[in-house]
CSV table of C-alpha atoms and ligand atoms in Angstrom, one decimal:
chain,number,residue,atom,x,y,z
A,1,UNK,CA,15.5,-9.3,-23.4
A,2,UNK,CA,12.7,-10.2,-21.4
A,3,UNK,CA,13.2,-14.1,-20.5
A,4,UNK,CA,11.1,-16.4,-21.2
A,5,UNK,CA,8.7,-17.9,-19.1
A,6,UNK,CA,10.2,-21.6,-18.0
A,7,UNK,CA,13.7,-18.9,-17.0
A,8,UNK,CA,11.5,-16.5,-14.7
A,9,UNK,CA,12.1,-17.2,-10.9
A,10,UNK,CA,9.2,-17.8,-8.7
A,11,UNK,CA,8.8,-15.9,-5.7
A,12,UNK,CA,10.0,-18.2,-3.5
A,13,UNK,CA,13.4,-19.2,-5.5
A,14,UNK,CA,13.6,-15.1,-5.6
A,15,UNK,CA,12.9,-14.7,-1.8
A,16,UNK,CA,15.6,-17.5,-1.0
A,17,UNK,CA,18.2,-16.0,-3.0
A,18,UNK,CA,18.3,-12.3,-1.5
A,19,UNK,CA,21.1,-12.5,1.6
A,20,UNK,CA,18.6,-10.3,3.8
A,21,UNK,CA,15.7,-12.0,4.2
A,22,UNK,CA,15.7,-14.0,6.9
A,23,UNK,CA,13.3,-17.4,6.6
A,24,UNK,CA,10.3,-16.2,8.5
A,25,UNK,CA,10.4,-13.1,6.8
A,26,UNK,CA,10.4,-15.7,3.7
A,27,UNK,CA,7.3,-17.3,5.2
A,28,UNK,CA,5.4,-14.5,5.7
A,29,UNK,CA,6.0,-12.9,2.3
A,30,UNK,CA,4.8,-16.2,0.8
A,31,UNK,CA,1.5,-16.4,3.2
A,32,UNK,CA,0.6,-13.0,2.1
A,33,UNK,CA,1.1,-13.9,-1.9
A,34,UNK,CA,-0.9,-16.7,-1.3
A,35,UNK,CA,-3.8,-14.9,0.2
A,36,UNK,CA,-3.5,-12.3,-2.2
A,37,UNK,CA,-4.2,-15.2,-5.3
A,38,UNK,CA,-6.9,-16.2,-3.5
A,39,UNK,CA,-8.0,-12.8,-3.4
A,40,UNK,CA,-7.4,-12.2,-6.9
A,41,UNK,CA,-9.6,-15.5,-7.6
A,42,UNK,CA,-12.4,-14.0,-6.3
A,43,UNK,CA,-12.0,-10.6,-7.6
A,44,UNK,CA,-12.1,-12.0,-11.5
A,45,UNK,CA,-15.1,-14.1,-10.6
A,46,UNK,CA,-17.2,-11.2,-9.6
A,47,UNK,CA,-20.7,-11.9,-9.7
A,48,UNK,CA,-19.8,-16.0,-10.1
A,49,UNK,CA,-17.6,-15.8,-6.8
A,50,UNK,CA,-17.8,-18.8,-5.1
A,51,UNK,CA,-18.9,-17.1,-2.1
A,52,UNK,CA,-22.6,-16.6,-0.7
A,53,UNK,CA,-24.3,-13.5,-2.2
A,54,UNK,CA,-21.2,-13.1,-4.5
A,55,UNK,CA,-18.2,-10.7,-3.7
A,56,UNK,CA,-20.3,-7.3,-5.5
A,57,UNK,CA,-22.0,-5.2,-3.4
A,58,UNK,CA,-22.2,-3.4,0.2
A,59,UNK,CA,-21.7,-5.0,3.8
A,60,UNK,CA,-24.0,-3.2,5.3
A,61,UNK,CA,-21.5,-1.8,7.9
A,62,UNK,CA,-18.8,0.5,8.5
A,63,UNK,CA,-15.3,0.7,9.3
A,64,UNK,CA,-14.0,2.9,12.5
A,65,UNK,CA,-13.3,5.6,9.9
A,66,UNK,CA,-16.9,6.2,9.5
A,67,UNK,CA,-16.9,4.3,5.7
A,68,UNK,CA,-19.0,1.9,4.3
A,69,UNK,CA,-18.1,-1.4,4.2
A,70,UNK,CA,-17.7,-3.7,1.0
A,71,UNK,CA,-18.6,-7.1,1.1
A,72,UNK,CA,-14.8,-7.5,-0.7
A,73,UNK,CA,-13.6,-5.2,1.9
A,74,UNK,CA,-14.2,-7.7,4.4
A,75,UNK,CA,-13.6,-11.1,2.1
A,76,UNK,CA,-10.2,-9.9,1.8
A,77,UNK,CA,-9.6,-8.9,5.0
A,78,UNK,CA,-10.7,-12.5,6.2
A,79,UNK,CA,-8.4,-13.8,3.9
A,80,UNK,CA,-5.2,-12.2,5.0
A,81,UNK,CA,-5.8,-12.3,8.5
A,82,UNK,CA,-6.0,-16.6,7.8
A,83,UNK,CA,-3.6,-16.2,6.3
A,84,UNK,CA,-1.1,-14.1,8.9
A,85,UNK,CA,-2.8,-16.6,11.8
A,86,UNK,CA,-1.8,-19.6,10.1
A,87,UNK,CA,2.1,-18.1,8.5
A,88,UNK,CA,2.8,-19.0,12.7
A,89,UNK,CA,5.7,-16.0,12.3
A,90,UNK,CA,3.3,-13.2,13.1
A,91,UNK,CA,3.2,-11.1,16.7
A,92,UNK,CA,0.1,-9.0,15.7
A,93,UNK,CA,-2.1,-7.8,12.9
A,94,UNK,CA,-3.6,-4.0,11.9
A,95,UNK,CA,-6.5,-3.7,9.3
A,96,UNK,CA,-8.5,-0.7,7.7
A,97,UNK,CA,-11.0,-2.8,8.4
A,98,UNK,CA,-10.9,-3.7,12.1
A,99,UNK,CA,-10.7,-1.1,15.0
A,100,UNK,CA,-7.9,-2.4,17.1
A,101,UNK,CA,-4.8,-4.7,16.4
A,102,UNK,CA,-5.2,-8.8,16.6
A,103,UNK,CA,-2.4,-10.1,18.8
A,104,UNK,CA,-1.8,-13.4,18.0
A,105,UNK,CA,-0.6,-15.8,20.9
A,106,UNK,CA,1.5,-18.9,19.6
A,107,UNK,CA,1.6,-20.4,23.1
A,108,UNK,CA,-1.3,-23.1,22.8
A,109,UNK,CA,0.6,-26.2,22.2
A,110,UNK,CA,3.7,-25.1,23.5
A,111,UNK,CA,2.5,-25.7,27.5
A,112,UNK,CA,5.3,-27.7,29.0
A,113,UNK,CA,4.4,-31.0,31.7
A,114,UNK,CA,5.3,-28.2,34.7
A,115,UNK,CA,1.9,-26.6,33.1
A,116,UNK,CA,4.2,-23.4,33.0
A,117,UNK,CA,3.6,-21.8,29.6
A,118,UNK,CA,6.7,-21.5,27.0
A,119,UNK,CA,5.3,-18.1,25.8
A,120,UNK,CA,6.7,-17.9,22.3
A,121,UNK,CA,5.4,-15.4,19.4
A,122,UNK,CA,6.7,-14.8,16.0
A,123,UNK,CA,9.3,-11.6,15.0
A,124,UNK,CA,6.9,-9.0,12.9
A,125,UNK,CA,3.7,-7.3,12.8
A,126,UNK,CA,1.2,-7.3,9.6
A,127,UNK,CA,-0.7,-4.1,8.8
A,128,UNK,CA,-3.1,-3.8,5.4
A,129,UNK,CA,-5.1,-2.1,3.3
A,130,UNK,CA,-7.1,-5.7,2.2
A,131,UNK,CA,-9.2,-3.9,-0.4
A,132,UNK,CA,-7.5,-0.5,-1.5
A,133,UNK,CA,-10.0,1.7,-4.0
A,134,UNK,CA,-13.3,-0.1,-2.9
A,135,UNK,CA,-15.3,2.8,-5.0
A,136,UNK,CA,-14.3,0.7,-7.6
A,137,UNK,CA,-15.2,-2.8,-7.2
A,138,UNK,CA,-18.5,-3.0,-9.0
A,139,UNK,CA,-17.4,-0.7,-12.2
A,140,UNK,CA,-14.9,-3.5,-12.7
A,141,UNK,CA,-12.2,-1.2,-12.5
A,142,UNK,CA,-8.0,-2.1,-11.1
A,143,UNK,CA,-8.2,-2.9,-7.2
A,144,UNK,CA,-5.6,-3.8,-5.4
A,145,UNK,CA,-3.9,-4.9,-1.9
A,146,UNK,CA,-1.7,-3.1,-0.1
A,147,UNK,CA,0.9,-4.3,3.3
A,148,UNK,CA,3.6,-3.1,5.4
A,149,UNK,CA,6.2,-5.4,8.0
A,150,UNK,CA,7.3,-4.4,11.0
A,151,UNK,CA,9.5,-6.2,13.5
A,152,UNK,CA,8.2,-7.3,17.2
A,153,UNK,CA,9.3,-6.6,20.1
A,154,UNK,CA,9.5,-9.8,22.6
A,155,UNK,CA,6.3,-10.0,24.4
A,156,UNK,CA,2.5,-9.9,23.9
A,157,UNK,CA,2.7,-7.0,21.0
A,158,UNK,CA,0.2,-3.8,22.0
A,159,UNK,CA,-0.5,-1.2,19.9
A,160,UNK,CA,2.3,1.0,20.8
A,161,UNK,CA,4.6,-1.6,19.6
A,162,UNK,CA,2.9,-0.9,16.0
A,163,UNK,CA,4.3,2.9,16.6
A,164,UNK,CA,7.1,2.9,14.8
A,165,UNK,CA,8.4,5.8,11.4
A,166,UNK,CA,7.9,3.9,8.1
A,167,UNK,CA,11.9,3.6,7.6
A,168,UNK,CA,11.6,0.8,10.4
A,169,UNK,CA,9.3,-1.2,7.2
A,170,UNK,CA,11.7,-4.5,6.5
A,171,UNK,CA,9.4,-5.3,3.6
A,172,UNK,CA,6.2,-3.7,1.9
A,173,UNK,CA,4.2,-4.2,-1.1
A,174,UNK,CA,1.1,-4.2,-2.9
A,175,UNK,CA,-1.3,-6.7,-5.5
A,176,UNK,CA,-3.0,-5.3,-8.0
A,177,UNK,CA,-6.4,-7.2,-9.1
A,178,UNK,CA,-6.3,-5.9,-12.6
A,179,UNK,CA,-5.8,-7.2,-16.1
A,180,UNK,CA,-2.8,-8.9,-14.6
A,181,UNK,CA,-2.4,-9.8,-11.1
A,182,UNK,CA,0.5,-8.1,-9.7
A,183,UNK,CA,2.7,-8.2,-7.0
A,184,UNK,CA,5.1,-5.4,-6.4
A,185,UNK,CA,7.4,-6.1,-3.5
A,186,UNK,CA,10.3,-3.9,-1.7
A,187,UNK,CA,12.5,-5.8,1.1
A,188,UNK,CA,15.0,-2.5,1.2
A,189,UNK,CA,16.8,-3.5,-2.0
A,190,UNK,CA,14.6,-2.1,-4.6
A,191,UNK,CA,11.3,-2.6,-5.7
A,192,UNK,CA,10.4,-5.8,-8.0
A,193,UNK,CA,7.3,-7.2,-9.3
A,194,UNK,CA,6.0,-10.6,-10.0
A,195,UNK,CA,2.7,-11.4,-12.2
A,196,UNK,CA,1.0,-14.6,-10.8
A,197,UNK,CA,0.5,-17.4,-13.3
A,198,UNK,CA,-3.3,-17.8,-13.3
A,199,UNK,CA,-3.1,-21.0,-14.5
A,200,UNK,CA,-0.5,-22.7,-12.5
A,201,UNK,CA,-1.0,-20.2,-9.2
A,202,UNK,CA,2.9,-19.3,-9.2
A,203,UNK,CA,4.1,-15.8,-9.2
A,204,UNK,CA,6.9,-15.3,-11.5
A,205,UNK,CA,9.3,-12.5,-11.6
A,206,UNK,CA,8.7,-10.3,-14.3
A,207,UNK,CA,10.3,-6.7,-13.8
A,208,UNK,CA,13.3,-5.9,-11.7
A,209,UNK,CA,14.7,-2.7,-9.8
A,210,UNK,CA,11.6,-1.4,-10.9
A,211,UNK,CA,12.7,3.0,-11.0
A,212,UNK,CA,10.7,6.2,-10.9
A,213,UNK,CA,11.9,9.0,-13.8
A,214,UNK,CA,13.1,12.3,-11.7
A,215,UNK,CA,11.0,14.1,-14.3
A,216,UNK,CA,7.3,13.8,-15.1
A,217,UNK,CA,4.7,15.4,-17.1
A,218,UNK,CA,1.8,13.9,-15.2
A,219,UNK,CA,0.3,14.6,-11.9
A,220,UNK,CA,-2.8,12.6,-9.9
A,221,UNK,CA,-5.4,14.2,-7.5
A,222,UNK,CA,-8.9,14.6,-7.6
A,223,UNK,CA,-9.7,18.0,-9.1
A,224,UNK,CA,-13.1,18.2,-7.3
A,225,UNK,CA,-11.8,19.3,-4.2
A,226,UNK,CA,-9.4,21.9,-6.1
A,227,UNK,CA,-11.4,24.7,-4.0
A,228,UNK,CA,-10.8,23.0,-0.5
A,229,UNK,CA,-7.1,22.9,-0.9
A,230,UNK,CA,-4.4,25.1,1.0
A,231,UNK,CA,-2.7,28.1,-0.7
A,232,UNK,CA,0.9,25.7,-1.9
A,233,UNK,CA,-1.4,23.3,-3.5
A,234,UNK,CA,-3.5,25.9,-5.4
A,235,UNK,CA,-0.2,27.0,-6.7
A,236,UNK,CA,1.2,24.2,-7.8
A,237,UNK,CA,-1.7,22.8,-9.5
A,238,UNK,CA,-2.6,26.2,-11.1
A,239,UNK,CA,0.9,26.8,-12.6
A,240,UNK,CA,0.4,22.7,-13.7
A,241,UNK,CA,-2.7,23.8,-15.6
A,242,UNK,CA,-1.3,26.7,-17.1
A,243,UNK,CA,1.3,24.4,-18.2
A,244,UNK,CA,3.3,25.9,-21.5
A,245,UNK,CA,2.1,29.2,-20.3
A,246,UNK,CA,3.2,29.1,-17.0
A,247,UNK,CA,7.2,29.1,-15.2
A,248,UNK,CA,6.6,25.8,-15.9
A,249,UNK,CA,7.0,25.8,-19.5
A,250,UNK,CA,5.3,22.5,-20.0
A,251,UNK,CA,1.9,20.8,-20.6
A,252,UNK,CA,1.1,18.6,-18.1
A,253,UNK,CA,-1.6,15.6,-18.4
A,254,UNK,CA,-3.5,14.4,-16.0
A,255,UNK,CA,-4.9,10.5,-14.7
A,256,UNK,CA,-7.0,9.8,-11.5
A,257,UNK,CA,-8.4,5.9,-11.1
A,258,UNK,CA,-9.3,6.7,-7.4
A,259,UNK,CA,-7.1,3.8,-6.3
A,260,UNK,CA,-4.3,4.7,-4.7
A,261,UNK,CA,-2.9,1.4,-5.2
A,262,UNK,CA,-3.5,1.9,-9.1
A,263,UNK,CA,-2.2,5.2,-9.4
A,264,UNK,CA,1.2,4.1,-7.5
A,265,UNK,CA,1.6,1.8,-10.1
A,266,UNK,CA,1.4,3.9,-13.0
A,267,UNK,CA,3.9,6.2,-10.7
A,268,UNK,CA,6.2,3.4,-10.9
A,269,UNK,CA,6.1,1.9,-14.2
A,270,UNK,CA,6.7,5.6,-16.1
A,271,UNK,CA,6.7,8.0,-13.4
A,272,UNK,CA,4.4,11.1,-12.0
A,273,UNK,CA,3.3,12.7,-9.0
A,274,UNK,CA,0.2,11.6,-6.7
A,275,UNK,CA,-1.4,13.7,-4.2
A,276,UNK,CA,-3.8,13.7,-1.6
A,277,UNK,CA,-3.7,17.1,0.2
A,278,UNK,CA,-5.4,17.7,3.6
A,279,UNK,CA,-8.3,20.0,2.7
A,280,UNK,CA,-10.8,21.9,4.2
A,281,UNK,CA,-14.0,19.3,4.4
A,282,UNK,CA,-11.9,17.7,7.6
A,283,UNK,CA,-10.2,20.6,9.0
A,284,UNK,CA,-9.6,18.5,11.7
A,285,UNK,CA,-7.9,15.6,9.7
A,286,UNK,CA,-4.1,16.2,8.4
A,287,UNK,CA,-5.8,14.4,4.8
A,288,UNK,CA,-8.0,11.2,3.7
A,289,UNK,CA,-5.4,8.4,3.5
A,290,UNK,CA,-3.7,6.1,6.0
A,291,UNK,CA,-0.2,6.5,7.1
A,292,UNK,CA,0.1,2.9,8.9
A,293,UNK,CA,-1.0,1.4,5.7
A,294,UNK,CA,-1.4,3.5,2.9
A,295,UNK,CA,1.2,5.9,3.4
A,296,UNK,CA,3.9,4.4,4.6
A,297,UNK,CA,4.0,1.1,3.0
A,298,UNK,CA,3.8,3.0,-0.8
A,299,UNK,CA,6.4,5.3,0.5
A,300,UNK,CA,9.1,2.8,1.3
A,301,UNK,CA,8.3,1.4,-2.8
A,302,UNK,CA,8.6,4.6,-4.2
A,303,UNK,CA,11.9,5.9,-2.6
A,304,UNK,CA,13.5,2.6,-2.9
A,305,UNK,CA,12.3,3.2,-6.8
A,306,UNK,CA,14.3,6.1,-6.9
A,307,UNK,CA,10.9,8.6,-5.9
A,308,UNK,CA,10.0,10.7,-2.8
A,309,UNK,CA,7.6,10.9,-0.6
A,310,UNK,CA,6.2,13.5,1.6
A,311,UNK,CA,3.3,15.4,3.6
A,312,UNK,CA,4.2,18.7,1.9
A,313,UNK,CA,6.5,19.3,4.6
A,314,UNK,CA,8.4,16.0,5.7
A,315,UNK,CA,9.4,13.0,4.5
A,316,UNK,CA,6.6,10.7,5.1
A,317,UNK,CA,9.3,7.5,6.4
A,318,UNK,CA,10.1,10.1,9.4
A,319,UNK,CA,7.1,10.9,11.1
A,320,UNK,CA,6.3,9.2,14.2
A,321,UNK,CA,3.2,7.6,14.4
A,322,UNK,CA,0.7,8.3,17.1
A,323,UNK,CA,-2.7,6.3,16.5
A,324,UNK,CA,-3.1,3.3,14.4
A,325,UNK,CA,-5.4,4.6,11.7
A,326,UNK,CA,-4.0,8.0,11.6
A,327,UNK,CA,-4.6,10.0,8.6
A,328,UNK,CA,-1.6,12.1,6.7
A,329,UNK,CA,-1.3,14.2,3.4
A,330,UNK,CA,0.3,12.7,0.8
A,331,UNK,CA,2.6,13.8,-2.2
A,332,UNK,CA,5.1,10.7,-4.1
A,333,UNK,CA,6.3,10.2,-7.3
A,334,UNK,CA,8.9,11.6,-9.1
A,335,UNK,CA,11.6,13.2,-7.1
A,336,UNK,CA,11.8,16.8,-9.1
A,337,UNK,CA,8.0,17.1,-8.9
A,338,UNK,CA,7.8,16.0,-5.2
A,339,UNK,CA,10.3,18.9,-4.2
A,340,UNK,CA,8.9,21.2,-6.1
A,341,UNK,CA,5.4,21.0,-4.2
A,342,UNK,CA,7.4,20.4,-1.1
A,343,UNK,CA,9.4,24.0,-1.5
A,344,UNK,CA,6.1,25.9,-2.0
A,345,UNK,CA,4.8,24.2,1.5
A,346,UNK,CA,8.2,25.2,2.7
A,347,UNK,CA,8.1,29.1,1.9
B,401,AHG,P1,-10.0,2.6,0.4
B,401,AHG,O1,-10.8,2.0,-0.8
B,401,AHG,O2,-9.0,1.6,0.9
B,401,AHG,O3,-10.9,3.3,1.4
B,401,AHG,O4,-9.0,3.8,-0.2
B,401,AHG,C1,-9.5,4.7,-1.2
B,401,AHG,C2,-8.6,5.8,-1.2
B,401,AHG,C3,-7.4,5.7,-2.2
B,401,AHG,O5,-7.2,4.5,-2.7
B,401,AHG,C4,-7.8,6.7,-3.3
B,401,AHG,O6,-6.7,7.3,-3.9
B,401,AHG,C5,-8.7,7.6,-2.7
B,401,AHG,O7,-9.3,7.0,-1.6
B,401,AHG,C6,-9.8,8.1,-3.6
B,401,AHG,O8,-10.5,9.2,-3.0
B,401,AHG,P2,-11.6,10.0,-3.7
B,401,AHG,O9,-12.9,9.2,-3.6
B,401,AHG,O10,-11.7,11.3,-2.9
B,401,AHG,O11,-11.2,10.2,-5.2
B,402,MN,MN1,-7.1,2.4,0.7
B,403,MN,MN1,-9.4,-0.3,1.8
């Protein structure tokens, strides 16, 4: 029985109840819900945002991946990176939208009478997608945010610090901007979500140890690019459309929103299998989405759903990053589906 509203724990009474999360982990998971609603405030207003020129449109720049900025693309990445500056637990943050990691240096009021600096910075790195399936923004169509926490080393945090295989994740998550707000979060002990009260700006827990079916009869990927795909991927999808009349022996249906965040979520409320295969516009590029903070933060939710995750070749937690916005093919959802696509790589 679902409980009712006034029984639902609030993030924070949820947070301060699991044994292994420590407070500033806490913190932080609270200053990015927070951003996120004020996100989510802007994104219902649309064209009434409270913001000059509204939140519809484009930038007028681009990201160091060559795409066009939105103007929400860089609203919400303002947002979170307030947000992370002011949480005071944070070593460094990585963006889609900016080009290099933002240390953060906690030192300023910590300069003792000596003049000798105390240097002090908090325990974990940020990384986000602020504004995940921009292409949708002004056909009013589910948006969403997605983040990944890592731990800090000691010092002044560089890049290489941010190197580290998604198992290392101590939390991840995503907010969908949709008909309901959303807030699906993994801390390593399964994936739960949390709708945010619009009226009262609270997120209350409303589905726990959220899993993914083994079996699906639904698969994700954009079809237009069917004849720049590699020879395991023409398989799969062709004995997928042959369905009954294939080894197969089912029908399969098919959903794309062209929001990763979007389609994850469908993944984990009934199961199914996304892909984004590396294809032959980019030879150059192993696929189109990010493994810092695409990849690896959906990856960690969907395994600890009960899913898998993996380039067509390896599991997506154990590859070892080399560059910040690195690019990586992806295939998650349900686990029968995901090994099945997997093996062809594999032969
Ligand atoms: P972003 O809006 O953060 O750049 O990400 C968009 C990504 C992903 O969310 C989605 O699955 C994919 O791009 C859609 O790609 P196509 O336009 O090729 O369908
Ligand atoms: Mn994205
Ligand atoms: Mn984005």
């Amino acid at each position: 029985m679902t409980p009712s509203i006034n029984q639902q724990k609030n993030l924070k009474q949820f947070l301060s109840l699991q044994s292994n999360i420590p407070a500033d982990l806490q913190h932080l998971l609270i200053a990015v819900s927070e951003a996120c609603a004020t996100i989510s405030g802007h994104v219902g207003r649309g064209a009434l945002a409270d913001i000059a020129g509204g939140i519809l449109g484009s930038a007028g720049s681009e990201n160091v991946q060559g795409e066009v900025q939105k103007k929400l693309d860089i609203i919400s990445n303002d947002i979170l990176i307030e947000a992370g500056q002011r949480s005071g637990v944070l070593a460094a943050m990585a963006s889609e939208e900016m080009d290099e990691i933002l240390p953060l240096d906690l030192t300023s009021d910590l300069t003792s009478s000596s003049g000798s600096s105390d240097k002090q910075q908090g325990n974990y790195l940020l990384l986000f997608d602020p504004l995940d399936g921009s292409s949708n923004i002004e056909v009013n169509v589910t948006i969403g945010t997605i983040f990944s926490i890592l731990t800090a080393p000691k010092t002044d945090a560089t890049e290489a610090d941010f190197m580290q295989p998604g198992t290392r994740q101590v939390a991840a998550g995503y907010v969908l901007y949709g008909p309901q707000t959303l807030l699906v979060l993994t801390t390593g002990d399964g994936v739960n979500a949390f709708t945010l009260d619009r009226e009262n700006n609270v997120w209350l827990l409303t589905q726990e140890k959220l899993s993914i079916p083994a079996d699906t009869k639904e698969f994700a990927i954009n079809m237009s690019n069917q004849r720049h795909w590699e020879a395991p991927v023409q398989r799969y999808i062709s004995e997928l459309l042959a369905g009954k009349t294939s080894a197969r022996g089912k029908d399969f249906n098919m959903r794309w929103v062209a929001a990763m965040v979007t389609d994850v979520h469908r993944i984990l409320t009934r199961g199914g299998i996304f892909m984004y295969p590396r294809d032959a516009r980019e030879p150059d590029k192993p696929g189109k989405l990010r493994l810092m903070y695409e990849a690896n933060p959906m990856s960690f939710l969907v395994e600890q759903a009960g899913g898998a995750s993996t380039n067509g070749k390896q599991r997506i937690l154990d590859l070892q990053p080399t560059k910040l916005h690195e690019r990586v093919a992806v295939f998650l959802g349900s686990k029968n589906e995901v090994e099945q696509v997997t093996g062809y790589h594999l032969e």
